[in-house]
PDB file of C-alpha atoms in Angstrom:
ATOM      1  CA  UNK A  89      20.619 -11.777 -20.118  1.00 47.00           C
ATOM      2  CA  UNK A  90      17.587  -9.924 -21.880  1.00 45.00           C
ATOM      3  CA  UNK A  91      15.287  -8.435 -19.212  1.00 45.00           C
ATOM      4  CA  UNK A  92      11.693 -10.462 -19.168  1.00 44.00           C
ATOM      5  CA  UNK A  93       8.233  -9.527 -17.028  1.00 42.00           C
ATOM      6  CA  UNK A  94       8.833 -11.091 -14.508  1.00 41.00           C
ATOM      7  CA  UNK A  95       6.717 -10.449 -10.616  1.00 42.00           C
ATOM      8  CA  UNK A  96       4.442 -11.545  -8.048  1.00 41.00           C
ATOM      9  CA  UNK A  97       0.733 -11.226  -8.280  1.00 42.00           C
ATOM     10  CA  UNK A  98       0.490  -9.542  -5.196  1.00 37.00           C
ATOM     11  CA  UNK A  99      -0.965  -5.510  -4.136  1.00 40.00           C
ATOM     12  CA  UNK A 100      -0.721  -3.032  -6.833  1.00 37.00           C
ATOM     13  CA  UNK A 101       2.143  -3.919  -9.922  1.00 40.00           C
ATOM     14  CA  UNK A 102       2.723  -2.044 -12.367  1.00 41.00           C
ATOM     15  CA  UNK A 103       5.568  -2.882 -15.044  1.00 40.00           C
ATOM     16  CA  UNK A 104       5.635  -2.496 -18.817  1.00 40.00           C
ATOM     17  CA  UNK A 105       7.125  -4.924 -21.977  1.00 38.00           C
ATOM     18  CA  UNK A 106       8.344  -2.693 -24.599  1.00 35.00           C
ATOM     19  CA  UNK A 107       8.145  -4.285 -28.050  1.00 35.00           C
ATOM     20  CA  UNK A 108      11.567  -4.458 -28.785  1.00 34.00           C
ATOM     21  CA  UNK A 109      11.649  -7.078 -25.981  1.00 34.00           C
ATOM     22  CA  UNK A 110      12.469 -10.816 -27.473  1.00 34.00           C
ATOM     23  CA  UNK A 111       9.907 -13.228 -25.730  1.00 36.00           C
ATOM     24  CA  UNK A 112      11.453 -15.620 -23.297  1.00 36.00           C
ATOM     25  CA  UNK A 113      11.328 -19.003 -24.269  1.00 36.00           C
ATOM     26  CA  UNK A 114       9.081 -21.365 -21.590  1.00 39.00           C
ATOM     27  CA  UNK A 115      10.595 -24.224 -19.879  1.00 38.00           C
ATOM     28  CA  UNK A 116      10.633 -27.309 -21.606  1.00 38.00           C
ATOM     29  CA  UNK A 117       8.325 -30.238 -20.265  1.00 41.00           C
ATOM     30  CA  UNK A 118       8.262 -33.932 -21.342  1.00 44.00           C
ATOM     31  CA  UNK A 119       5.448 -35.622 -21.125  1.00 45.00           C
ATOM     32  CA  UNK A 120       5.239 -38.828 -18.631  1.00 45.00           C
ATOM     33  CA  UNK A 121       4.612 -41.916 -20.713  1.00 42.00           C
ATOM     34  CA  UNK A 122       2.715 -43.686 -18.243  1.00 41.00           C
ATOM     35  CA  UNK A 123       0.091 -41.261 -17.382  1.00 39.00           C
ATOM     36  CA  UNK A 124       0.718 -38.452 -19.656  1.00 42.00           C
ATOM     37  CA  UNK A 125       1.175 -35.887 -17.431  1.00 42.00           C
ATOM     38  CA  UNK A 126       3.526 -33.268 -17.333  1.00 41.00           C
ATOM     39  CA  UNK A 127       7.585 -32.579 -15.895  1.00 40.00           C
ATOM     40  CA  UNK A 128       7.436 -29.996 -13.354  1.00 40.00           C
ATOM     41  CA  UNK A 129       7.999 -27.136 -15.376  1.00 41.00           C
ATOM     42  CA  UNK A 130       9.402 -23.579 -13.273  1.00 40.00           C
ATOM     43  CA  UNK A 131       6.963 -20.764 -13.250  1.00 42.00           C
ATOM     44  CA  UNK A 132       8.960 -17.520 -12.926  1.00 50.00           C
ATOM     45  CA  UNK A 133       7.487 -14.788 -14.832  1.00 71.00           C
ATOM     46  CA  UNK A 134       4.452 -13.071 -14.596  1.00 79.00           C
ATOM     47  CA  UNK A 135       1.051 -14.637 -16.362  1.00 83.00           C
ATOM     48  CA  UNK A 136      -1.929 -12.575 -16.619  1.00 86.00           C
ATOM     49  CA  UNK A 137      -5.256 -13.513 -14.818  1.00 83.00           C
ATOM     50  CA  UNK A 138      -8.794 -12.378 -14.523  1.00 83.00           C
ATOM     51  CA  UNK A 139      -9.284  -9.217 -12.966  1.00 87.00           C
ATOM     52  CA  UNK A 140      -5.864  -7.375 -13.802  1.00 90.00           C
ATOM     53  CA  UNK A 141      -6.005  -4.105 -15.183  1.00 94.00           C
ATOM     54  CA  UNK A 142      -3.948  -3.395 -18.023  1.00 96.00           C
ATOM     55  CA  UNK A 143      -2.716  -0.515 -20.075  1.00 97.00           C
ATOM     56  CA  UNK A 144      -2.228  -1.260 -23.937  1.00 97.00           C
ATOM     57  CA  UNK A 145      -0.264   0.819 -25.758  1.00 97.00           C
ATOM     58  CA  UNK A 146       0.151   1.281 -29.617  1.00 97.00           C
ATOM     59  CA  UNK A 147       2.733   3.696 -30.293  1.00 96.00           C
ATOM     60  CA  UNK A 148       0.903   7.214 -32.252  1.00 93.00           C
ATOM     61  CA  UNK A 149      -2.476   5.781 -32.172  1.00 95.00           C
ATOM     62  CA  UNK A 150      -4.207   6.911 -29.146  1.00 94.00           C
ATOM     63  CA  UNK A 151      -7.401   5.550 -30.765  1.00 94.00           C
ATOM     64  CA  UNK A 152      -6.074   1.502 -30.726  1.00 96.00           C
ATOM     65  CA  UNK A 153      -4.443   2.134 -27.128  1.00 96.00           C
ATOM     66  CA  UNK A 154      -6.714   1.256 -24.361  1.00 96.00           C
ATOM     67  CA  UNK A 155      -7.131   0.913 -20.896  1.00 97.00           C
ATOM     68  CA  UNK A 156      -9.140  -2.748 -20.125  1.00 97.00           C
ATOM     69  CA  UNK A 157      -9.483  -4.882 -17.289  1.00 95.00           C
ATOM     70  CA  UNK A 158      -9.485  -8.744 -17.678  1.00 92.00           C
ATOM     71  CA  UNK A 159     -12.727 -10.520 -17.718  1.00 90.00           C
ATOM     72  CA  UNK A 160     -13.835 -13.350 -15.606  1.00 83.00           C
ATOM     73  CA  UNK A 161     -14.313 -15.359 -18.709  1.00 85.00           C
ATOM     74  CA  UNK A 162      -9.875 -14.535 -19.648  1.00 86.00           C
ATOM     75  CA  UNK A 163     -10.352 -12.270 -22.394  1.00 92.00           C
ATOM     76  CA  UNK A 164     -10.251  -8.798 -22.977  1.00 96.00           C
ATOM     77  CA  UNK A 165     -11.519  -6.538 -25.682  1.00 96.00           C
ATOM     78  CA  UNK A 166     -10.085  -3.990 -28.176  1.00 97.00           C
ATOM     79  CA  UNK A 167     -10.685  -1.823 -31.011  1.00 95.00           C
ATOM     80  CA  UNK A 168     -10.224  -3.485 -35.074  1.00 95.00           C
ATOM     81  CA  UNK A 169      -9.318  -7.086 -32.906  1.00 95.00           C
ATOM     82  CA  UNK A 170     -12.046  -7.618 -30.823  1.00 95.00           C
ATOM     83  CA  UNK A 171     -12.673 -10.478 -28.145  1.00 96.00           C
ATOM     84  CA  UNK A 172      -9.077 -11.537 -27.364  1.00 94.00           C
ATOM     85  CA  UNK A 173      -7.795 -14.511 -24.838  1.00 92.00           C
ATOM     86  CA  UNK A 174      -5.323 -12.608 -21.826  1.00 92.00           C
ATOM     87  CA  UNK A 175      -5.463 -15.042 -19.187  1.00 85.00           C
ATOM     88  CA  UNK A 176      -2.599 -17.392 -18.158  1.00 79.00           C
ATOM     89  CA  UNK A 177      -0.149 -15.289 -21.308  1.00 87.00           C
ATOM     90  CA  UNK A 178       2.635 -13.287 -19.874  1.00 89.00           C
ATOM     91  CA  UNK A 179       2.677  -9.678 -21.132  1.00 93.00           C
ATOM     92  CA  UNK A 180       5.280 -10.544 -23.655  1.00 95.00           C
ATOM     93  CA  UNK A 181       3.002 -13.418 -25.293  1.00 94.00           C
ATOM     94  CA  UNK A 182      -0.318 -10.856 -25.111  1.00 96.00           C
ATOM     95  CA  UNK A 183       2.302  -8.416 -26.849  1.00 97.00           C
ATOM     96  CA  UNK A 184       3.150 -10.432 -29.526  1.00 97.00           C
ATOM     97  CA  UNK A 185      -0.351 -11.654 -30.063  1.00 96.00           C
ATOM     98  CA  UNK A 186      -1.968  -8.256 -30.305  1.00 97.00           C
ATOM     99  CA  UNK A 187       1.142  -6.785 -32.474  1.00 97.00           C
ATOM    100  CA  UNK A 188       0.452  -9.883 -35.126  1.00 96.00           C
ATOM    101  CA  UNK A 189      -3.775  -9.401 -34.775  1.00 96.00           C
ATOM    102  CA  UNK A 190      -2.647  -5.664 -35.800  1.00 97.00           C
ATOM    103  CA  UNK A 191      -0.882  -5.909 -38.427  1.00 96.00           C
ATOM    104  CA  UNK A 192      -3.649  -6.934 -40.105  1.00 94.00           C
ATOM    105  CA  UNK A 193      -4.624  -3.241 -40.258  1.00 94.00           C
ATOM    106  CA  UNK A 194      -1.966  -1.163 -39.061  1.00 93.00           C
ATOM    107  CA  UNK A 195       1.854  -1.349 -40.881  1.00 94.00           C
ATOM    108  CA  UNK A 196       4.044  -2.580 -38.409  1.00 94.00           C
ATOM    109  CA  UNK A 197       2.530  -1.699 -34.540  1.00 96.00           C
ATOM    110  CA  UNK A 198       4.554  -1.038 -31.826  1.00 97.00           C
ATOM    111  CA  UNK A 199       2.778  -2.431 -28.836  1.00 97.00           C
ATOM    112  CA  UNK A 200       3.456  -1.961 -25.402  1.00 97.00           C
ATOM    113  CA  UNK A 201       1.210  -4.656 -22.581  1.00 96.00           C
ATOM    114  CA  UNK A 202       1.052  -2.829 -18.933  1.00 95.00           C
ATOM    115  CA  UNK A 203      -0.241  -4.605 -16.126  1.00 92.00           C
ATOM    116  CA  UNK A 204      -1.543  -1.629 -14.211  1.00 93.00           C
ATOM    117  CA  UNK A 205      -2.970  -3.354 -11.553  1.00 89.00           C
ATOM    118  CA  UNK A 206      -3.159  -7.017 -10.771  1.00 83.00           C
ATOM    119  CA  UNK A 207      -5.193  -9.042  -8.454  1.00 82.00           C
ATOM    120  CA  UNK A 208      -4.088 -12.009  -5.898  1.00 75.00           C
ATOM    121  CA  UNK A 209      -3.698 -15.049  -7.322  1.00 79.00           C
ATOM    122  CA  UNK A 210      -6.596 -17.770  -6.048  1.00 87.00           C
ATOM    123  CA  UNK A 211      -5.369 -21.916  -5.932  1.00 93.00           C
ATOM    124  CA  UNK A 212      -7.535 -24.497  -5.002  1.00 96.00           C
ATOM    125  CA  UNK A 213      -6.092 -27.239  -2.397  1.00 97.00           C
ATOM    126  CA  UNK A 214      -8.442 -30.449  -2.546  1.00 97.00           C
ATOM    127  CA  UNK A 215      -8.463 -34.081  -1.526  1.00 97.00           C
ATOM    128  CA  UNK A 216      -6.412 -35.160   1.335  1.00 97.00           C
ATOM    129  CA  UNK A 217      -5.016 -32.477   3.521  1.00 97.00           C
ATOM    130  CA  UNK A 218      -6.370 -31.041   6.779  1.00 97.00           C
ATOM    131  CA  UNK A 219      -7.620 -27.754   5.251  1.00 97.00           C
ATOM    132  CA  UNK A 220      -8.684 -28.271   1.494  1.00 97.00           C
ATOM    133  CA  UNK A 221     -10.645 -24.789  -0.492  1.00 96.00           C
ATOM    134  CA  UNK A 222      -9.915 -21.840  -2.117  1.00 95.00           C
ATOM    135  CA  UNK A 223      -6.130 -19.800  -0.916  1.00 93.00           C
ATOM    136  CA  UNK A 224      -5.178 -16.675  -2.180  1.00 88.00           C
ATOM    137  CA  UNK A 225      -1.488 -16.369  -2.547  1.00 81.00           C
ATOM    138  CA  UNK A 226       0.184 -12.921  -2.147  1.00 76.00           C
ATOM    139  CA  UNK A 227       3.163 -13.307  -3.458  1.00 75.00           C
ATOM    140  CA  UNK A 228       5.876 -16.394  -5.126  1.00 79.00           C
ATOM    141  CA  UNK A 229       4.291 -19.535  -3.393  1.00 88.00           C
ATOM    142  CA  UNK A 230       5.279 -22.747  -4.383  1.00 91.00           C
ATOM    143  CA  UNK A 231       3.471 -25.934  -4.186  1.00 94.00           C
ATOM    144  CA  UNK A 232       5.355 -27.491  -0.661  1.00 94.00           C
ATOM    145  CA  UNK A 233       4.125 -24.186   1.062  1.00 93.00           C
ATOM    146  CA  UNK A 234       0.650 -24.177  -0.473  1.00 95.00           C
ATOM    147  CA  UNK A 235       0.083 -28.067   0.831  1.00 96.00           C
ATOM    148  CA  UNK A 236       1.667 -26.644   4.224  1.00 95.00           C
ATOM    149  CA  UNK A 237      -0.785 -23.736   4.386  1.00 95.00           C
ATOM    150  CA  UNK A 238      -3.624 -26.165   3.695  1.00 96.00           C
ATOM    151  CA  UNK A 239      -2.572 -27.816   7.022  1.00 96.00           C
ATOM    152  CA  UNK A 240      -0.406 -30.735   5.643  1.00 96.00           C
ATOM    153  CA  UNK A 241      -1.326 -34.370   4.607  1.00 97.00           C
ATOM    154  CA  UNK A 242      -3.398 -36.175   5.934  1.00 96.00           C
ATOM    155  CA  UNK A 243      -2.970 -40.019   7.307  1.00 95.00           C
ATOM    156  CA  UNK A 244      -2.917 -41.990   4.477  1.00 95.00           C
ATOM    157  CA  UNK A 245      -2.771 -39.376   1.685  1.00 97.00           C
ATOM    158  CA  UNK A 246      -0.562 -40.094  -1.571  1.00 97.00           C
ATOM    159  CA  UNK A 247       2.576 -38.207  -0.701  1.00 96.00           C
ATOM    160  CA  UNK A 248       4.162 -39.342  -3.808  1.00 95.00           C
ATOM    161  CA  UNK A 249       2.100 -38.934  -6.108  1.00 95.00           C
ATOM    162  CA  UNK A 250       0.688 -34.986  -6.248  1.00 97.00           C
ATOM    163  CA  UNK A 251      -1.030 -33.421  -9.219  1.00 96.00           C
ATOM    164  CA  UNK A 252      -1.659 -30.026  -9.975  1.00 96.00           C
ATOM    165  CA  UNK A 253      -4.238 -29.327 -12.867  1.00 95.00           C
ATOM    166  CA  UNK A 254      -3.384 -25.706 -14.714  1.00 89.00           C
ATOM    167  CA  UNK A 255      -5.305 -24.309 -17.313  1.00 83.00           C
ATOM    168  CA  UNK A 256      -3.734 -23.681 -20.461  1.00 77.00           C
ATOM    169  CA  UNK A 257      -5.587 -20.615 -21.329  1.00 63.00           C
ATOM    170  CA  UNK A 258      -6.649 -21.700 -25.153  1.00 60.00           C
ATOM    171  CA  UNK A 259     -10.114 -21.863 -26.020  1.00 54.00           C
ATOM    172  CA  UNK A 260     -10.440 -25.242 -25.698  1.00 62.00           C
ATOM    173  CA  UNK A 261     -10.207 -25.114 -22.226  1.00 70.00           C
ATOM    174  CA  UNK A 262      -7.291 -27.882 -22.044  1.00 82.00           C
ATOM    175  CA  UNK A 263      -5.354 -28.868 -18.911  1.00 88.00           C
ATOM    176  CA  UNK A 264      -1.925 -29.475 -18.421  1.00 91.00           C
ATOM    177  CA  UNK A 265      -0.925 -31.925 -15.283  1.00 94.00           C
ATOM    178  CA  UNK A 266       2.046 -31.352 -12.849  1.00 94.00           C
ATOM    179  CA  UNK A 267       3.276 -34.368 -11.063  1.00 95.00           C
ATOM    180  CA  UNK A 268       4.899 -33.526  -7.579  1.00 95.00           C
ATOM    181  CA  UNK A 269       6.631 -36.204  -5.597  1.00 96.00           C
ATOM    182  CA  UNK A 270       6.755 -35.001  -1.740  1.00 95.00           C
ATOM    183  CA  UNK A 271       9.213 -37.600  -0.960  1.00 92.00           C
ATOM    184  CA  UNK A 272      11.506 -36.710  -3.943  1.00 94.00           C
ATOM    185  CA  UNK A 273      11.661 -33.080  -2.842  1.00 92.00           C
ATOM    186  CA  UNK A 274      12.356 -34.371   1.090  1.00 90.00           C
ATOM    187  CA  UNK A 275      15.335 -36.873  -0.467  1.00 91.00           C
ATOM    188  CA  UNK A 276      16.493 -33.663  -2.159  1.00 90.00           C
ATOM    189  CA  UNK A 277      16.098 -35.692  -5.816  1.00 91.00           C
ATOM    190  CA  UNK A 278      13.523 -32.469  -6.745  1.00 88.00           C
ATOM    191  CA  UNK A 279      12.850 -28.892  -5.743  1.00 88.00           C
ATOM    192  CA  UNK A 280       9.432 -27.552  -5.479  1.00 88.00           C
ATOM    193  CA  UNK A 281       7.702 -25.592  -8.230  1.00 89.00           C
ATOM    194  CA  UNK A 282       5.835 -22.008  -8.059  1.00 87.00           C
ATOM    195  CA  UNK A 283       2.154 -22.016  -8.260  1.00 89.00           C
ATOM    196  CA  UNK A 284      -0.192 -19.973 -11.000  1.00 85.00           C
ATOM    197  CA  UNK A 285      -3.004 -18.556 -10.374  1.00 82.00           C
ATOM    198  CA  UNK A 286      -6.120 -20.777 -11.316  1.00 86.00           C
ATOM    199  CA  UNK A 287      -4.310 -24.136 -10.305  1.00 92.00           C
ATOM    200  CA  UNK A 288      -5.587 -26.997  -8.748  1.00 96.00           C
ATOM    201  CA  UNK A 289      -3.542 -29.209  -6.412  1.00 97.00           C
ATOM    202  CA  UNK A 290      -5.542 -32.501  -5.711  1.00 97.00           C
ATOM    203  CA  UNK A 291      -3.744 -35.087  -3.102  1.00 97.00           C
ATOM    204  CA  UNK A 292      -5.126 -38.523  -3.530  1.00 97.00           C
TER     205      UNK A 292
END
């Protein structure tokens, strides 16, 4: 098995993606006919967010590497490229898309994306459960212990019917929906999923 980026957005990370690293396909996802949201999809590898501080390298050109720290808006910015989209891309996907934005003026860059530093992921819990806001999650958290750490349901809330809004990171601002069915995962028919930073669980 190829090695990926793969970690936790917790304290102070650092791990680097050397080029020669082949990008790991993401999980599939079907869409659900009836209200077009998405298959729970499993988030294991590391995705970039606002705030992280990372090291680009481009192999003998000290002028094109560059240490930058994410934006609030997602994007960073560097030298011949420009304004360019980080958030919610794993280091392998930034890698790739900085490496093709190069080539443009550079033959054949090696690029190497280090997240020097990254910040705790923030979810937001809303609609029925005891304790709905902002949580910071320090660490792999999936969605059953982010709905437990917002105090459980409440009465008469929607167990089966769960959505989690994520941000896709394009410039369109589009937003994919996760479907999570409490009583499927207690029947043992589905296993919970990890959380991203920037998603939104709403409980009906």
């Amino acid at each position: 098995m190829k090695p990926t980026a793969c970690t936790s957005r917790f304290g102070i990370v650092a791990l680097a993606v050397l080029c020669t690293l082949a990008p790991r396909p993401a999980a599939a996802s079907d869409p659900d006919k009836k209200t077009g949201a998405t298959a729970v999809p499993l988030a294991t590898e590391y995705f970039v967010g606002p705030g992280d501080k990372l090291r680009i390298e481009v192999y003998k050109d000290p002028q094109l590497s560059q240490s930058v720290q994410v934006r609030p808006d997602g994007k960073i910015t560097l030298p011949l490229i420009g304004d360019l989209e980080a958030t919610s891309r794993t280091p392998i996907e930034l890698r790739d898309t900085i490496t093709k934005a190069l080539k443009e003026y550079v033959t054949n860059p090696t690029v190497t994306v280090i997240v020097v530093e990254a910040l705790a992921s923030k979810v937001y819990v809303m609609g029925e459960v005891t304790h709905p806001g902002t949580m910071e999650l320090h660490g792999p958290t999936t969605i059953l212990q982010a709905l437990a750490m917002a105090g459980g349901f409440k009465e008469f809330a929607n167990t089966k019917d769960v959505k989690v809004h994520r941000p896709r990171g394009d410039r369109g601002g589009s937003v994919e929906t996760i479907r999570f069915n409490y009583k499927d995962v207690l029947n043992g028919d589905a296993k919970p999923f990890l959380l991203r930073s920037g998603d939104t669980v709403v409980v009906p």
